[in-house]
Short mmCIF file of C-alpha atoms in Angstrom, two decimals:
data_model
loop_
_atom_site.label_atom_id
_atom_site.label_comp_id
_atom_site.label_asym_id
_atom_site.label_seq_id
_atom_site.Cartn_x
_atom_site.Cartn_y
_atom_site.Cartn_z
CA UNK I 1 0.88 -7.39 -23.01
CA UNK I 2 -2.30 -7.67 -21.36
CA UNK I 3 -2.14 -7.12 -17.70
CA UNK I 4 -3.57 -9.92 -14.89
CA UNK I 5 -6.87 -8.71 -12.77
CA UNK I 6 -4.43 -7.69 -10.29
CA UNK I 7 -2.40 -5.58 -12.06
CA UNK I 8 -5.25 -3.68 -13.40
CA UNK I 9 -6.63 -3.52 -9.93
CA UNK I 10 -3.37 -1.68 -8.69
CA UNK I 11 -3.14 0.90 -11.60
CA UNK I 12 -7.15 1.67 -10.49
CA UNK I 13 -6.36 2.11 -7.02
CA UNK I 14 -2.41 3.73 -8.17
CA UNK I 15 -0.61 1.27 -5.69
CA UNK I 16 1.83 1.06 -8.06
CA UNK I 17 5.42 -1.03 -6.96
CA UNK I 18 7.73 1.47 -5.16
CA UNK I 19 11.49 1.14 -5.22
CA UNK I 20 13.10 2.34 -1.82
CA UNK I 21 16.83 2.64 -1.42
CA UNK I 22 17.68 3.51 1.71
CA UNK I 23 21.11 3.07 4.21
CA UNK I 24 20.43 2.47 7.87
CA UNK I 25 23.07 2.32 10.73
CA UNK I 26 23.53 -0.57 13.00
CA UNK I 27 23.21 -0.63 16.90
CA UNK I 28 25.91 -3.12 17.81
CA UNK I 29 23.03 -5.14 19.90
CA UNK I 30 20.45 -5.94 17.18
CA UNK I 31 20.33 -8.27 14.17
CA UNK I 32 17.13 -7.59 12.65
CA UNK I 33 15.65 -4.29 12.22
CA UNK I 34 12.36 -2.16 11.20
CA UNK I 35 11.89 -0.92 7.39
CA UNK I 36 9.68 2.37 7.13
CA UNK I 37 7.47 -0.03 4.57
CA UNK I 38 5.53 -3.28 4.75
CA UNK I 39 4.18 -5.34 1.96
CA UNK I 40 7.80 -5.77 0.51
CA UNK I 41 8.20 -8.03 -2.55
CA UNK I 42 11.74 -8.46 -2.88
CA UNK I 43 14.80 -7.02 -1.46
CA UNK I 44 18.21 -6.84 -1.75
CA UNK I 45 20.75 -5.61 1.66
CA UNK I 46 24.32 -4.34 1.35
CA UNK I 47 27.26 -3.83 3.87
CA UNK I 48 29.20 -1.26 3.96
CA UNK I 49 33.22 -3.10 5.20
CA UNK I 50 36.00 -0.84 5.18
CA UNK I 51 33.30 1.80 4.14
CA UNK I 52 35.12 1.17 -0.04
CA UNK I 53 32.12 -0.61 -1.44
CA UNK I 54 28.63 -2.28 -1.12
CA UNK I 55 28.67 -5.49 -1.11
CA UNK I 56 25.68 -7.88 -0.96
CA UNK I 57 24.68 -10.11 2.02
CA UNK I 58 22.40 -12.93 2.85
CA UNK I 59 19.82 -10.60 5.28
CA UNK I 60 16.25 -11.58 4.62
CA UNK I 61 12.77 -9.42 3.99
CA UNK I 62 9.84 -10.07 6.34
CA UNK I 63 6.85 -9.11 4.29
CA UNK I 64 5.57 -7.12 7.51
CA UNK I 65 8.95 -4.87 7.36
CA UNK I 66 11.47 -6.47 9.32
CA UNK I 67 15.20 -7.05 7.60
CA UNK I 68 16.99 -9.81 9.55
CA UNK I 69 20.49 -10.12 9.41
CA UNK I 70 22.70 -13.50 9.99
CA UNK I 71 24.48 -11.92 12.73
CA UNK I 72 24.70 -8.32 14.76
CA UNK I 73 25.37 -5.44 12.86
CA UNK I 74 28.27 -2.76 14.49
CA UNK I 75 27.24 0.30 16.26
CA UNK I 76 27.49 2.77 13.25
CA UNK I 77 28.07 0.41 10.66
CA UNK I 78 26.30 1.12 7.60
CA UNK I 79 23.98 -1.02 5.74
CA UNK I 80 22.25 -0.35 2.74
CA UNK I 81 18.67 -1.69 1.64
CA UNK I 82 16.91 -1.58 -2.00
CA UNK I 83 13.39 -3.25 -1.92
CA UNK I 84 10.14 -3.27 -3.92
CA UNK I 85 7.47 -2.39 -2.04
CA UNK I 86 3.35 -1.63 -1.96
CA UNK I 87 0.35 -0.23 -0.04
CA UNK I 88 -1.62 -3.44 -0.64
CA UNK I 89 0.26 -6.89 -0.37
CA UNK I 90 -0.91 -9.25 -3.47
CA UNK I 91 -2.98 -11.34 -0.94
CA UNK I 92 -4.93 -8.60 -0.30
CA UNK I 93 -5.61 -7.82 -4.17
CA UNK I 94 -6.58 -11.29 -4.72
CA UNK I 95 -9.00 -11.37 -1.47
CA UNK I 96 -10.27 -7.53 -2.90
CA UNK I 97 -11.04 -9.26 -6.30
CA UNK I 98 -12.98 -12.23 -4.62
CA UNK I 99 -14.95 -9.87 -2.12
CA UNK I 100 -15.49 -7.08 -5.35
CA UNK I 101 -16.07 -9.70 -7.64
CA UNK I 102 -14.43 -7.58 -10.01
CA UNK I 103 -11.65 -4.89 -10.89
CA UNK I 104 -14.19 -2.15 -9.77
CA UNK I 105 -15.40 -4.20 -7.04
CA UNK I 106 -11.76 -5.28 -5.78
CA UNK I 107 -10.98 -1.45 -6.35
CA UNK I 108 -13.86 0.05 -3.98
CA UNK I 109 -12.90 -2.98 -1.13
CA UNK I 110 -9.57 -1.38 -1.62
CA UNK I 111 -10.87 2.43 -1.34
CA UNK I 112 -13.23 1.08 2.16
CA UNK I 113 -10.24 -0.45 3.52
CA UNK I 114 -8.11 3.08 3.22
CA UNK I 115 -11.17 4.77 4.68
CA UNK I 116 -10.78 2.50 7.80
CA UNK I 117 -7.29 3.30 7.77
CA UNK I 118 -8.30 7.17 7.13
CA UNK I 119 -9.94 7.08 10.89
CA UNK I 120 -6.23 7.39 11.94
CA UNK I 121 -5.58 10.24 10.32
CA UNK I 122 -4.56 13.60 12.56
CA UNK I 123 -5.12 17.58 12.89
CA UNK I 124 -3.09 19.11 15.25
CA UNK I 125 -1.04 22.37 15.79
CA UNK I 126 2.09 22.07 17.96
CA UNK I 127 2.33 24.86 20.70
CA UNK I 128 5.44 26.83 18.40
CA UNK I 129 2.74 27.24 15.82
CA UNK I 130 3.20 24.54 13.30
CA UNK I 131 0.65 22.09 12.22
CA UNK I 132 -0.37 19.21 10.70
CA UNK I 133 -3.59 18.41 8.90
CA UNK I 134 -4.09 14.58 7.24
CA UNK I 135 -7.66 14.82 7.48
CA UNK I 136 -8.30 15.98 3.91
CA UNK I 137 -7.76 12.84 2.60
CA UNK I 138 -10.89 11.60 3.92
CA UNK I 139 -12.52 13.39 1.80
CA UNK I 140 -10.58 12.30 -1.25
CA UNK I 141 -11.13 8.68 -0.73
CA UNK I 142 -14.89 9.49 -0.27
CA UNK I 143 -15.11 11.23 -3.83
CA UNK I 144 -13.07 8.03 -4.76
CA UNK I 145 -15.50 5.54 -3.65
CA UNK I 146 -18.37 7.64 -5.23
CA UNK I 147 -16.88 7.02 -8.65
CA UNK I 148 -16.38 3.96 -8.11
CA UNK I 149 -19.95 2.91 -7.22
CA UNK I 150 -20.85 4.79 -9.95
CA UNK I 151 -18.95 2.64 -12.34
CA UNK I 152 -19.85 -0.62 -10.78
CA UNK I 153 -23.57 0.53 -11.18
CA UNK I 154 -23.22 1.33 -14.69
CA UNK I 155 -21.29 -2.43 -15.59
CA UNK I 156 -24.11 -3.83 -14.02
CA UNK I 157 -26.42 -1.85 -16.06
CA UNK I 158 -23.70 -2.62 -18.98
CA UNK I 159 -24.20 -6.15 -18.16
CA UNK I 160 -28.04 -6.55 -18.26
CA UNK I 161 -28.07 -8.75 -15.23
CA UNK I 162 -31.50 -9.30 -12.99
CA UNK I 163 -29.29 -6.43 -10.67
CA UNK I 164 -29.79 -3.88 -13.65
CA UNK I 165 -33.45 -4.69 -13.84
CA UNK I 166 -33.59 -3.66 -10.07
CA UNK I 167 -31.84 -0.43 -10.30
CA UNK I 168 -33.88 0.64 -12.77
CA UNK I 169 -37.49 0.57 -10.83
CA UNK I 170 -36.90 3.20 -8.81
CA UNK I 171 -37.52 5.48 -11.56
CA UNK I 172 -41.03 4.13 -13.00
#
């Protein structure tokens, strides 16, 4: 089976789909509640009554990580989701692939994005001694974006377009 430009773009980048199965606890005042993911796909939520057996109800996904159920759910009570979800939503892989203009292309607008995101990224050390360091993935996604201009420079080349004839003065 050959995959779609977006698929390929996702194994390039690895934002592969990711299953999550996870039970949460209602607060008795709430109906809908925050998911530890966005950019969910599809979804499935479960209630716990009588605490004997899931059983399926008619809660809905918010793509930005919400569940919402019909009603309030008990202080306590259990409820159970299972949901597909990924880094990048597909209307972001299908904007990536018209900015990039291809799979490279829509796979280094990925890699910029992340290094926007990356600017969040933390070092600290707490005063018992423990720390935390995120900042090393900078430097990943900077090797990442190398390789990837690399590749997009040698399609072009690959290509022959009037862009290939231009990279190639430099060195005459």
């Amino acid at each position: 089976m050959t995959l779609t430009s977006a698929q390929r773009v996702r194994l390039k980048i690895q934002d592969q789909p990711l299953r999550a199965d996870l039970v949460h606890y209602g607060d008795g005042i709430r109906s809908d509640f925050p998911l530890p993911h966005s950019n969910i796909t599809s979804g499935t939520a479960y209630a716990n009554p009588g605490a004997t057996a899931w059983s399926a109800t008619g809660a809905t996904f918010d793509v930005t990580g919400f569940i919402s159920f019909s009603g309030v759910i008990s202080a306590n009570s259990a409820f159970r989701t299972v949901y597909i979800t990924t880094t990048f939503s597909d209307d972001e892989i299908t904007q990536f692939l018209t900015d990039g203009g291809s799979v490279n292309g829509a796979a280094t607008e990925a890699v910029t994005t992340l290094m926007f995101d990356s600017l969040k990224r933390a070092r600290w050390t707490a005063p018992d001694g423990s720390s935390f360091d995120d900042t090393a993935a900078m430097n990943q996604l900077r090797a990442l974006y190398d390789m990837l201009k690399k590749e997009q420079e040698a399609d072009i080349i690959a290509g022959g377009s009037v862009d290939s004839w231009s990279l190639t003065q430099g060195d005459y």
